[in-house]
mmCIF file of C-alpha atoms and ligand atoms in Angstrom:
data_model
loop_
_atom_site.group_PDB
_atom_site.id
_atom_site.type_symbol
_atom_site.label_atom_id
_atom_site.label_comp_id
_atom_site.label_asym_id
_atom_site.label_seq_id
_atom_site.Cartn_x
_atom_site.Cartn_y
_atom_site.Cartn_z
ATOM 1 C CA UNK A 17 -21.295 -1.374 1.560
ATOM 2 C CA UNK A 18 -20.960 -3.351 4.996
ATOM 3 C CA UNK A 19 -19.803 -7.057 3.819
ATOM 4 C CA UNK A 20 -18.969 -9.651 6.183
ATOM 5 C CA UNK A 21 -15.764 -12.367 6.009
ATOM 6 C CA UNK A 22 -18.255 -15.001 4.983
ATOM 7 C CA UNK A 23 -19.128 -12.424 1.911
ATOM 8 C CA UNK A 24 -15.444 -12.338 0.783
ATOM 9 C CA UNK A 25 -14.897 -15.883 2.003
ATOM 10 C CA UNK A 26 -17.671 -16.988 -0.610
ATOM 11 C CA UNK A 27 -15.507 -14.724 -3.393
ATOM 12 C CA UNK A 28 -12.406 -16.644 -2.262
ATOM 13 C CA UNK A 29 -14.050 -20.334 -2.213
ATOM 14 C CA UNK A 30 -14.940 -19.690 -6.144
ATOM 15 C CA UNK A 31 -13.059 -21.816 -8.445
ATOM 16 C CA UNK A 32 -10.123 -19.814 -10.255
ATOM 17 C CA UNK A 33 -11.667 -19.151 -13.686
ATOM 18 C CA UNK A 34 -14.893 -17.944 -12.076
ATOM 19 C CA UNK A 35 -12.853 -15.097 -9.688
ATOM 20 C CA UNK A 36 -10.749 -14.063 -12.006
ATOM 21 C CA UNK A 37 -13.204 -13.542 -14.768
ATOM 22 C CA UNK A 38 -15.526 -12.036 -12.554
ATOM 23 C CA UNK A 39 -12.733 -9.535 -11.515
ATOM 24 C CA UNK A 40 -11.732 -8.696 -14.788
ATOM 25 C CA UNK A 41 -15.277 -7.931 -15.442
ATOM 26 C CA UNK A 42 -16.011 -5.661 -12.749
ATOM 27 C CA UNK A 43 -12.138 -4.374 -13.798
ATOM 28 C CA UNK A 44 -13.172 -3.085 -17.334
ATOM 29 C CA UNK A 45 -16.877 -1.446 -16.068
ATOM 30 C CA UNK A 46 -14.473 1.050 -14.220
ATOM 31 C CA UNK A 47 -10.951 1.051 -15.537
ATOM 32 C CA UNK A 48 -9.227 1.461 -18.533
ATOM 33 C CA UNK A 49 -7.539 -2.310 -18.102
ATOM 34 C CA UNK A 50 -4.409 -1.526 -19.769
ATOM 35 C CA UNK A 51 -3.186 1.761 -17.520
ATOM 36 C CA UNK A 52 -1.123 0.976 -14.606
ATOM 37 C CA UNK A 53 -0.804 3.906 -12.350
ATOM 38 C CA UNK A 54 3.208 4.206 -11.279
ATOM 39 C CA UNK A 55 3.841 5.371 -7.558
ATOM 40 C CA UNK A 56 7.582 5.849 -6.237
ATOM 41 C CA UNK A 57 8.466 5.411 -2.784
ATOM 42 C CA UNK A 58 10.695 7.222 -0.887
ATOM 43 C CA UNK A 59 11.811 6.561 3.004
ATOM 44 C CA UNK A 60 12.248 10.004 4.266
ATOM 45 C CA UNK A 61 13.026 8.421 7.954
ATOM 46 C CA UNK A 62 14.412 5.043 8.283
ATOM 47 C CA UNK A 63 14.742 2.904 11.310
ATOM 48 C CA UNK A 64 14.602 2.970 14.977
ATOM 49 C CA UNK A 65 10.699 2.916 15.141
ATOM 50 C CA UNK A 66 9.343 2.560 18.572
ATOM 51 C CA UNK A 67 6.713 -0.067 17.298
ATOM 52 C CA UNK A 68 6.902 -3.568 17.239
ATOM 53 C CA UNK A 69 4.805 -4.318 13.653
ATOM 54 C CA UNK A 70 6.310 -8.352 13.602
ATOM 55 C CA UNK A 71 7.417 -7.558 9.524
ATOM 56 C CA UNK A 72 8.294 -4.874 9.675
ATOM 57 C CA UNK A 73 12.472 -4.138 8.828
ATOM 58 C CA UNK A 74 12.579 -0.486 10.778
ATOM 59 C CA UNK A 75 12.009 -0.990 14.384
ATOM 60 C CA UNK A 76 14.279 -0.477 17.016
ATOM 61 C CA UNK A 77 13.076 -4.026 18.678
ATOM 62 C CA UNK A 78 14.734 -6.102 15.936
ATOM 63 C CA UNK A 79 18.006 -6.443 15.426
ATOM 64 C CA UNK A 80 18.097 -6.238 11.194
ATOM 65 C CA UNK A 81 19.983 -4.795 8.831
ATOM 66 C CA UNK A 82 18.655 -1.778 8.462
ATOM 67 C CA UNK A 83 20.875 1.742 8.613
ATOM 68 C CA UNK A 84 19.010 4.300 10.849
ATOM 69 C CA UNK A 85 18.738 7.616 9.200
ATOM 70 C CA UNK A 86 17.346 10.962 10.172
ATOM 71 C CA UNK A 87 14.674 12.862 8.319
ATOM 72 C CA UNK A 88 16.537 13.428 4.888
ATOM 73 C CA UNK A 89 16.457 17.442 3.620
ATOM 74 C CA UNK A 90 14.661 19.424 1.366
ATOM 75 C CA UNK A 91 16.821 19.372 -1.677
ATOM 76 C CA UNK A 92 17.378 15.098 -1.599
ATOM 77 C CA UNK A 93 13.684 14.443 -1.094
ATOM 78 C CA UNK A 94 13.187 17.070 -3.905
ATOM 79 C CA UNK A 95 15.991 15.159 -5.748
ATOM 80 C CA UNK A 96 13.998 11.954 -5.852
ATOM 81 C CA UNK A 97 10.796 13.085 -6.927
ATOM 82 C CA UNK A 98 12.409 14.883 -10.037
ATOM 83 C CA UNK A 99 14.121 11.668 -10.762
ATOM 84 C CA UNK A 100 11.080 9.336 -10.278
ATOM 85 C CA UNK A 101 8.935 11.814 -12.609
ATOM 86 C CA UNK A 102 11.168 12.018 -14.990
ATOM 87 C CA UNK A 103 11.498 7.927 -15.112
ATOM 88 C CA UNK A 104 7.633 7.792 -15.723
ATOM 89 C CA UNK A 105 5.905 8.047 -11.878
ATOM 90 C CA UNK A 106 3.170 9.657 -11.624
ATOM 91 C CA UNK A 107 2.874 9.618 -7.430
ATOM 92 C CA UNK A 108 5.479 10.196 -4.746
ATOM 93 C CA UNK A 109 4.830 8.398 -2.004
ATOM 94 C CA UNK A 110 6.959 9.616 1.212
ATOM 95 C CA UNK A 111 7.353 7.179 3.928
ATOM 96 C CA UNK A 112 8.905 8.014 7.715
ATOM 97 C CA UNK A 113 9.544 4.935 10.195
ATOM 98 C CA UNK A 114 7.572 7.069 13.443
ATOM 99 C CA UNK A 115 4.666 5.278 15.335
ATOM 100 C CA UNK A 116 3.228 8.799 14.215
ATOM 101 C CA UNK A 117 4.925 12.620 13.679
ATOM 102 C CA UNK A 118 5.874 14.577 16.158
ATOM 103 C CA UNK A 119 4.834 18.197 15.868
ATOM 104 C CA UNK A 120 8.464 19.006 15.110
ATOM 105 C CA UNK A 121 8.537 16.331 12.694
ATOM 106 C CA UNK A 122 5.557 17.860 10.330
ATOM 107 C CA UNK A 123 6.732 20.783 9.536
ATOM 108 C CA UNK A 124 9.563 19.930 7.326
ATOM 109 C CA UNK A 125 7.489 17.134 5.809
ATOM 110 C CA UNK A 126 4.798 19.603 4.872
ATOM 111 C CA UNK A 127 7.069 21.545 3.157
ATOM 112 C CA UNK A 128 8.160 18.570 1.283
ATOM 113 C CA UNK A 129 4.396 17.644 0.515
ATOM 114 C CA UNK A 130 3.809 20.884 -1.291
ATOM 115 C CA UNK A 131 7.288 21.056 -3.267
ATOM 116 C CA UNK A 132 6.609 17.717 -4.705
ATOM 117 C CA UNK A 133 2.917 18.510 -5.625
ATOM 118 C CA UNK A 134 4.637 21.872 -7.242
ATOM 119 C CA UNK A 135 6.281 18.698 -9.751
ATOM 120 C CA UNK A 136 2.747 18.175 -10.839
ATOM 121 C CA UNK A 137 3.302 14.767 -9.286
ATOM 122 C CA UNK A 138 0.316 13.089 -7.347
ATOM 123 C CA UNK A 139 1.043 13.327 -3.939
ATOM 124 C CA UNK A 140 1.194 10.468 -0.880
ATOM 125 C CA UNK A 141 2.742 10.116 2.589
ATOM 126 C CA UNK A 142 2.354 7.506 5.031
ATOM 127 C CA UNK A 143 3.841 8.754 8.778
ATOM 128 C CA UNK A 144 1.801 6.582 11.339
ATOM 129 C CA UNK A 145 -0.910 6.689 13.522
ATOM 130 C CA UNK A 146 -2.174 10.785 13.504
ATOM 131 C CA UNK A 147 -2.832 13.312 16.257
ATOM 132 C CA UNK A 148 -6.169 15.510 15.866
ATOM 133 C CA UNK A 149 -5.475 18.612 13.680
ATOM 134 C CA UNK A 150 -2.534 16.769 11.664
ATOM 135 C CA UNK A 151 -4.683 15.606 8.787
ATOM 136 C CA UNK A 152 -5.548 19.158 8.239
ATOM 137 C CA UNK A 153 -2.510 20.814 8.017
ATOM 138 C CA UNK A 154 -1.008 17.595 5.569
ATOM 139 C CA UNK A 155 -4.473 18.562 3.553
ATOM 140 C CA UNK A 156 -3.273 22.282 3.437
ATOM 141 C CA UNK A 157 -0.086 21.230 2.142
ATOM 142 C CA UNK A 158 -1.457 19.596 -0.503
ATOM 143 C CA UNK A 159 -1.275 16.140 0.204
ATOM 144 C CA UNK A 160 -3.376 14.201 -2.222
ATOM 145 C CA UNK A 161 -3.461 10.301 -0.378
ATOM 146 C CA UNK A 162 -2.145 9.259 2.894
ATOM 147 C CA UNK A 163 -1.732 5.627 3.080
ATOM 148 C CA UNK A 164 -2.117 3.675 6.735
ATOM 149 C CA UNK A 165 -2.779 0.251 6.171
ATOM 150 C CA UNK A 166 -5.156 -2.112 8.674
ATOM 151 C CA UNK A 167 -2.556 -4.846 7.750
ATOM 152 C CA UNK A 168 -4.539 -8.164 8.055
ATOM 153 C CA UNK A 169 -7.609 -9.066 9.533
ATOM 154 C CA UNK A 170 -8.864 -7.363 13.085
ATOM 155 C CA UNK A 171 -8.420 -11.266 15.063
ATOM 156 C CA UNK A 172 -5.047 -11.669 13.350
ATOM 157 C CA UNK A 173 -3.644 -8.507 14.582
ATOM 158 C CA UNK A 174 -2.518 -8.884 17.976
ATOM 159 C CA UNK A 175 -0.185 -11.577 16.752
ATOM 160 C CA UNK A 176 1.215 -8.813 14.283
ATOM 161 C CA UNK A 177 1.159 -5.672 16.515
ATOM 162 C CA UNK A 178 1.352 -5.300 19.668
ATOM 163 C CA UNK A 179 2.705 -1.399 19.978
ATOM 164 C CA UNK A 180 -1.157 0.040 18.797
ATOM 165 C CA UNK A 181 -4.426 -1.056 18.971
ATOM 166 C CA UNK A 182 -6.957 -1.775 15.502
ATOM 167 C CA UNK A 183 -9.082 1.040 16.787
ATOM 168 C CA UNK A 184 -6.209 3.590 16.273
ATOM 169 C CA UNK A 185 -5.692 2.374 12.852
ATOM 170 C CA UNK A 186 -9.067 3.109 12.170
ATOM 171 C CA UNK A 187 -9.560 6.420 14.139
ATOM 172 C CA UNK A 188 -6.160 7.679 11.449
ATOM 173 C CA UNK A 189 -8.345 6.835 8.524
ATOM 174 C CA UNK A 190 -11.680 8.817 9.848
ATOM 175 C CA UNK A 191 -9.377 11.644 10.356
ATOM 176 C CA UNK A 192 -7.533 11.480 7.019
ATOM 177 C CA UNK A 193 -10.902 11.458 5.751
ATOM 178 C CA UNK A 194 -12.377 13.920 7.510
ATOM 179 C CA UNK A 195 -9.616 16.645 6.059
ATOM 180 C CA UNK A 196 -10.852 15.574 2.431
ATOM 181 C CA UNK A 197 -7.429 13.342 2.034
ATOM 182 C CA UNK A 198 -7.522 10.350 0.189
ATOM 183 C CA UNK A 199 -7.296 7.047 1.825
ATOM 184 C CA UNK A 200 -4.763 4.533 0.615
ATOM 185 C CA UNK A 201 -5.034 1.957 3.270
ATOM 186 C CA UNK A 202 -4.616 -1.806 2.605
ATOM 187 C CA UNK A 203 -2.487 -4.887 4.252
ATOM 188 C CA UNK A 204 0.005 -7.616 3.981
ATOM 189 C CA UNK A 205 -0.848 -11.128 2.730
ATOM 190 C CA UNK A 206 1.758 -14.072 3.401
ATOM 191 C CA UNK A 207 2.291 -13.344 7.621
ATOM 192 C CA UNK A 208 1.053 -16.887 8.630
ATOM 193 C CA UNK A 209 -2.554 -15.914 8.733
ATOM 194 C CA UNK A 210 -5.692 -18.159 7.205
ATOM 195 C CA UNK A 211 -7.942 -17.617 4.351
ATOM 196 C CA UNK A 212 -10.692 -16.728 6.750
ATOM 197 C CA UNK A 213 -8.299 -14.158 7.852
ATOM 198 C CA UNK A 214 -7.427 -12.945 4.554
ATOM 199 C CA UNK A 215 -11.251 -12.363 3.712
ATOM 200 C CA UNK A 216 -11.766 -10.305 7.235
ATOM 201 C CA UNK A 217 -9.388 -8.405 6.059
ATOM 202 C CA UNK A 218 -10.701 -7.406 2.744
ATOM 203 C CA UNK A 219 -14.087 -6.973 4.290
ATOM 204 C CA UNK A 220 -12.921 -4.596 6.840
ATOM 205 C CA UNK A 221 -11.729 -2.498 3.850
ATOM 206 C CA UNK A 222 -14.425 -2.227 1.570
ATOM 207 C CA UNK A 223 -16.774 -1.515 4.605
ATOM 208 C CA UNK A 224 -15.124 1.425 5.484
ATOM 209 C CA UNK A 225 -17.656 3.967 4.539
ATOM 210 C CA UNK A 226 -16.667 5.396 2.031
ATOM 211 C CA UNK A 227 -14.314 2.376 1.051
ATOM 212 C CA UNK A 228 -10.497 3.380 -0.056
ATOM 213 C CA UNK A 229 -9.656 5.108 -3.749
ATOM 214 C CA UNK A 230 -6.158 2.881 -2.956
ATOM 215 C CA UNK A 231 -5.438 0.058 -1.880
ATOM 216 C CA UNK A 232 -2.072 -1.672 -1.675
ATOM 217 C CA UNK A 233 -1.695 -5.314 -1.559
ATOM 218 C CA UNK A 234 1.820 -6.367 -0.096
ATOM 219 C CA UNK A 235 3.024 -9.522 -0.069
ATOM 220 C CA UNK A 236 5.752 -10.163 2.697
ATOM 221 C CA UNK A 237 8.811 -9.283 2.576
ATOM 222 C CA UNK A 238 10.726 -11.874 4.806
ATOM 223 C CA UNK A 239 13.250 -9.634 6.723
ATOM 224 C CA UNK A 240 16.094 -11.203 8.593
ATOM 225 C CA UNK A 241 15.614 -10.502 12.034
ATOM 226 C CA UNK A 242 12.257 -9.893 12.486
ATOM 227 C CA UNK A 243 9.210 -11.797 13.936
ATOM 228 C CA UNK A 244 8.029 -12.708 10.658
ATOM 229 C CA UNK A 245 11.160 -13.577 8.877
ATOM 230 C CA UNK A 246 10.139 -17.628 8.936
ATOM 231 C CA UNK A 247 6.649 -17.189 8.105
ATOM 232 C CA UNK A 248 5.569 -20.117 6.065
ATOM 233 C CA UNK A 249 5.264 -19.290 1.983
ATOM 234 C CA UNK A 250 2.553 -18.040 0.598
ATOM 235 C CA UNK A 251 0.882 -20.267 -2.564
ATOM 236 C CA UNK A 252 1.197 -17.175 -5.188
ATOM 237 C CA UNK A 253 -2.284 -18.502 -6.818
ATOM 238 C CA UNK A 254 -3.602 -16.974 -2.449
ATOM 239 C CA UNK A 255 -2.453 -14.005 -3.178
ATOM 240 C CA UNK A 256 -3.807 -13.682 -6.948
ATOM 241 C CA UNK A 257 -7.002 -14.271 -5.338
ATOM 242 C CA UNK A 258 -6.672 -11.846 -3.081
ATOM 243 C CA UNK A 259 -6.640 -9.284 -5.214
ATOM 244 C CA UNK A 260 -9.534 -10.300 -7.453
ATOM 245 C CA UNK A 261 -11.526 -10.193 -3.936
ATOM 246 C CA UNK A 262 -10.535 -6.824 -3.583
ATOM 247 C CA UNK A 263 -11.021 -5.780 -6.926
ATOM 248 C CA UNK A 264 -14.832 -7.205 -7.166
ATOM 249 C CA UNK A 265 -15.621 -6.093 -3.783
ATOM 250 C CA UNK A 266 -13.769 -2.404 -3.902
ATOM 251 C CA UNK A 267 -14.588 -1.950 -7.726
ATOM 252 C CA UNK A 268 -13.791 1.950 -8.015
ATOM 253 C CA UNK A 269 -10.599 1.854 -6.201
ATOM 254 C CA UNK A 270 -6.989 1.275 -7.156
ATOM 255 C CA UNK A 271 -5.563 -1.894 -6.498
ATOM 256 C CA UNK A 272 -1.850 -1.881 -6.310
ATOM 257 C CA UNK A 273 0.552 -4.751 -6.488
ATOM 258 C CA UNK A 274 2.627 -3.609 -4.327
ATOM 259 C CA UNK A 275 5.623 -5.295 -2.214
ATOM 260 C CA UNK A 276 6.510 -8.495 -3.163
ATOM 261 C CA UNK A 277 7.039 -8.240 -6.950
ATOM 262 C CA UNK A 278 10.687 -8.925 -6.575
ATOM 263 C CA UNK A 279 11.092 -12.942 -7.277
ATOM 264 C CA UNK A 280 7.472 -13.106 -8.696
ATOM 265 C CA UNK A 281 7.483 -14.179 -12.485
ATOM 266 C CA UNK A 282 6.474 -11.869 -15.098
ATOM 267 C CA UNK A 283 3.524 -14.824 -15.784
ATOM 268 C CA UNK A 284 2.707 -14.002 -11.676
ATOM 269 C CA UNK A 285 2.578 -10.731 -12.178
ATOM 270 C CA UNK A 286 0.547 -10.975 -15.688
ATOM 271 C CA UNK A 287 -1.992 -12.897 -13.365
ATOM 272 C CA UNK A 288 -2.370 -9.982 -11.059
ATOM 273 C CA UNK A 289 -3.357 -7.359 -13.333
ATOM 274 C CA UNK A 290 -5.633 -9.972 -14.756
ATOM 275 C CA UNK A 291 -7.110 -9.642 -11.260
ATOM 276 C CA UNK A 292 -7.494 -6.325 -11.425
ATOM 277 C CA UNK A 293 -4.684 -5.123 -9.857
ATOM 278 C CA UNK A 294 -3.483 -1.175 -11.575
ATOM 279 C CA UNK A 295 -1.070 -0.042 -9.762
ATOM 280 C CA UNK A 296 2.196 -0.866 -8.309
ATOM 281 C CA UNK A 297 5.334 0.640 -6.908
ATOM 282 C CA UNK A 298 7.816 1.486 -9.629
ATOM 283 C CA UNK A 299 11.323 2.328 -8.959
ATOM 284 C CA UNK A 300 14.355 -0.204 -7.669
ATOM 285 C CA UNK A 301 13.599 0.470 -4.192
ATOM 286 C CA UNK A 302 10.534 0.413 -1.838
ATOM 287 C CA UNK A 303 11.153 1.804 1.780
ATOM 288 C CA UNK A 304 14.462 -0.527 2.931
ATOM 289 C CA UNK A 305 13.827 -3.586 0.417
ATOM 290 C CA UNK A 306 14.718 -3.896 -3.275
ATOM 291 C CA UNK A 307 11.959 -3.629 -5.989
ATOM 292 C CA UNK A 308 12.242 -5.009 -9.425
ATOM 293 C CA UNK A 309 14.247 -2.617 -12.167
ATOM 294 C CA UNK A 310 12.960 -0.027 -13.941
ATOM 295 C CA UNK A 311 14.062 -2.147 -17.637
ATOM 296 C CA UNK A 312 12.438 -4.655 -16.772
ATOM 297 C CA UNK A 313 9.167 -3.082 -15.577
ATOM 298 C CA UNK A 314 8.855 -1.654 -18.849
ATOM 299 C CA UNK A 315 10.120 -4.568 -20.899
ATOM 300 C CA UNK A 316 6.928 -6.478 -18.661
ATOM 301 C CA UNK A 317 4.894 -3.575 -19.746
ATOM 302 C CA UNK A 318 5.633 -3.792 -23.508
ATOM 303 C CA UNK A 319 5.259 -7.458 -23.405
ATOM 304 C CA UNK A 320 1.572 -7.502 -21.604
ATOM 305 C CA UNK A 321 0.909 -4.293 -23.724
ATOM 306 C CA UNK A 322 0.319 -2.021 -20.751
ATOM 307 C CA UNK A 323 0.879 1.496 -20.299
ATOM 308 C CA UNK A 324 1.310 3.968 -17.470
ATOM 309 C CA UNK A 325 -1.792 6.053 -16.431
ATOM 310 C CA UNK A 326 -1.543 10.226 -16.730
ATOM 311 C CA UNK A 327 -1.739 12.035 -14.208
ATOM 312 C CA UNK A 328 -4.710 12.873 -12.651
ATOM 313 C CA UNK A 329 -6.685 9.694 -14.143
ATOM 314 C CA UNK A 330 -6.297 7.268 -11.672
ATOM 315 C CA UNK A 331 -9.728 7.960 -10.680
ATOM 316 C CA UNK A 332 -12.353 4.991 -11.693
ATOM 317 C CA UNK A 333 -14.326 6.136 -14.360
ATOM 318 C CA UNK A 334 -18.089 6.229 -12.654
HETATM 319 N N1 SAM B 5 5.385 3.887 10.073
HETATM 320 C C1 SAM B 5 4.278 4.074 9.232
HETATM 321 C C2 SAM B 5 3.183 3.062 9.467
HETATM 322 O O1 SAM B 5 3.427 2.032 10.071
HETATM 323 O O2 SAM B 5 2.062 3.324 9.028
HETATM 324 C C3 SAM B 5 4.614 4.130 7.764
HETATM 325 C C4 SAM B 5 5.579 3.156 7.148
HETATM 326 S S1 SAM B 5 5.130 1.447 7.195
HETATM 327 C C5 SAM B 5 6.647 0.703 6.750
HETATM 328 C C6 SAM B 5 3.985 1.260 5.854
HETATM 329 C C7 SAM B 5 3.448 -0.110 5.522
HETATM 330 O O3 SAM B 5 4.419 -0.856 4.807
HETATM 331 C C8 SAM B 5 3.046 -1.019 6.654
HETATM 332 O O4 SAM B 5 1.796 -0.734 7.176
HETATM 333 C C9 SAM B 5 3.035 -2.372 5.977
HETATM 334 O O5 SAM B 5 1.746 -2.659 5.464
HETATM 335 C C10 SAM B 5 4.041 -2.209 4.831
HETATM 336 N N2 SAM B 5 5.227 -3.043 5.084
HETATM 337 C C11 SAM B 5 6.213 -2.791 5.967
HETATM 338 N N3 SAM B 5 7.117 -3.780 5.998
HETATM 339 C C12 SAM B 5 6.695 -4.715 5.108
HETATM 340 C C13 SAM B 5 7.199 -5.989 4.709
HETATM 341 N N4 SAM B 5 8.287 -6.503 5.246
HETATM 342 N N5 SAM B 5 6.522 -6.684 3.777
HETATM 343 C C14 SAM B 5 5.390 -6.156 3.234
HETATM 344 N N6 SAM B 5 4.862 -4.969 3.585
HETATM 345 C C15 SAM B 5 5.499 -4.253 4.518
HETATM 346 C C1 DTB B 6 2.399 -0.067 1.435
HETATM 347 O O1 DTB B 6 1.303 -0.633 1.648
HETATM 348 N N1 DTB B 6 3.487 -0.682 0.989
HETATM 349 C C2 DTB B 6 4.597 0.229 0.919
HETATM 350 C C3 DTB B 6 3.915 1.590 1.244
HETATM 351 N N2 DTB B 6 2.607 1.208 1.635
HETATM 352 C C4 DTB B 6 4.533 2.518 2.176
HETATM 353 C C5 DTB B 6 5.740 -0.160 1.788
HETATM 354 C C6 DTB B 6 6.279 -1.523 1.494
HETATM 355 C C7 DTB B 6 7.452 -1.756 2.368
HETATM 356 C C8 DTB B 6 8.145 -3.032 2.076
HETATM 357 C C9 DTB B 6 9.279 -3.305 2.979
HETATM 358 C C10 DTB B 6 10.377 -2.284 2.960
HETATM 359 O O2 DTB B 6 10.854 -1.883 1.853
HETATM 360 O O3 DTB B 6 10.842 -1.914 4.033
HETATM 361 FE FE1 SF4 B 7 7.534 -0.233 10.861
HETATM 362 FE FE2 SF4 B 7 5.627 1.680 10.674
HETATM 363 FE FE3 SF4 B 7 5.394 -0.322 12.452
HETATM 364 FE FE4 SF4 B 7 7.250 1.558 12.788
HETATM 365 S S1 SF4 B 7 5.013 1.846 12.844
HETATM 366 S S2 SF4 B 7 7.545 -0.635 13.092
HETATM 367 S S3 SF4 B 7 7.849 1.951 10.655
HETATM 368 S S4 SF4 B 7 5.395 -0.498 10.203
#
């Protein structure tokens, strides 16, 4: 469905009780509401990215903290997934700091794509902007969903990004697409930008045609070093609403709470599912920054009475 920002800037103007029991509504016609689908992430390259993404903790252009490290083997990427699947994740998410993969650089990832999917674990990778033919072989591997997010709204970018244009973002998605992948592809909420820009955003989303089964929410990570490390707070109650947006307006995909949870409340977070949000990132680490613990995860879980979604049902139910 093509919406426009003043469509999701009308969801974002309603007053709180409205959104978020609108949300929840449109929630429970597709979703079980108490199944949280558990991804792990992995960073299978880290550092020394030739981009210049303002938040981002991994490229060579900011001096953080980060240690660089080459594309990790076989046998420790296989190590991971065992131990994420046996901790309860359903998805293994594989994430490499390139602007996009080399030829040389596929290969071994494709053969980590199908030993993971041998795990009977749901499948994801997220490598950059792609080069024709590339979706296709990931798709012969067996990769499930690649995730490239758009990030924040198409004005706000060039403030963000200044390494690759919008349009490639978009051209990566058609061609995941095209190879029968499925898209993950969301943004980052909290990098200085405006409501307004917040509801382009979502609207850019859930008008791509067919809109994404998965879409991650992040809230910034401030990272030492970077552009964005002094961008201003962002009101938590923002980015609650941000979610319900995308829920209402995306209502068959997944919506996943996904970095910031670390230093958000387990009332915050009780909020966002409220929202609609089903998924998030489970596991102590995301790419370079810490994620909450796995104990407490599941203590939040037992409190709020949630439980992890199976395999292979993270699809809405039509
Ligand atoms: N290099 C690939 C790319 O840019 O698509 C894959 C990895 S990249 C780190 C994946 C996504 O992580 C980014 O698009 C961004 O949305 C998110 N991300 C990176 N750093 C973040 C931060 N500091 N806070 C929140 N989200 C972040
Ligand atoms: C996404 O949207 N969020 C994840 C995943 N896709 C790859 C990454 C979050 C990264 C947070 C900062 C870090 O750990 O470096
Ligand atoms: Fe970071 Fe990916 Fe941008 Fe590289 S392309 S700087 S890894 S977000």
């Amino acid at each position: 469905m093509m919406l426009t920002a003043a469509d999701t800037s009308a969801l974002f103007e309603m007053p709180f009780n409205d959104l978020i029991y609108r949300a929840q509504s449109v929630h429970r016609q597709h979703f079980d509401p108490n199944a949280v689908q558990l991804s792990t992430l992995l960073s299978v390259k880290t550092g020394g990215c030739s981009e210049d993404c303002g938040y981002c903790s991994q490229s060579a252009r900011f001096r953080t903290d980060v240690q660089d490290q080459p594309l990790l083997s076989l046998d420790e990427v296989m190590k991971a997934a065992k131990a994420a699947k046996a901790k309860g994740a359903t998805r293994f998410c594989m994430g490499a700091a390139w602007r996009g993969p080399k030829e040389k650089d596929l290969k071994p990832v494709l053969a980590m794509i199908n030993a993971v999917r041998d795990l009977g674990m749901e499948t994801c990778a997220t490598l950059g902007v792609l080069r024709p033919g590339q979706a296709e072989q990931l798709s012969a591997a067996g990769l499930d969903f690649y995730n490239h997010n758009l990030d924040t709204a198409r004005e706000y970018y060039p403030k963000i990004v200044h390494t690759h244009p919008y349009e490639d973002r978009l051209n990566t998605l058609k061609q995941v697409r095209q190879a029968g992948i499925k898209v993950c592809c969301g943004g980052i909420i909290g990098m200085g930008e405006s409501r307004a820009h917040r509801a382009g955003l979502i609207a850019e989303l859930a008008s791509l045609d067919p809109p994404p089964e998965s879409v991650p929410i992040n809230k910034l990570v401030h990272i030492p070093g970077t552009p964005l490390a002094d961008a201003p707070p962002l009101d938590p109650i923002e980015f609650v609403r941000t979610l319900a947006v995308a829920r209402i307006t995306m209502p068959h995909a997944v919506i996943r709470l996904s970095a910031g949870r670390t230093g958000m409340s387990d009332a915050l977070q009780a909020l966002c599912f409220l929202a609609g949000a089903n998924s998030i990132f489970y596991g102590e680490k995301l790419l370079t920054t810490p994620n909450p613990r796995v104990d407490g995860d599941q203590a939040l879980f037992a409190k709020l009475g949630l439980r992890p979604m199976t395999p292979g049902s993270s699809a809405s139910r039509l």
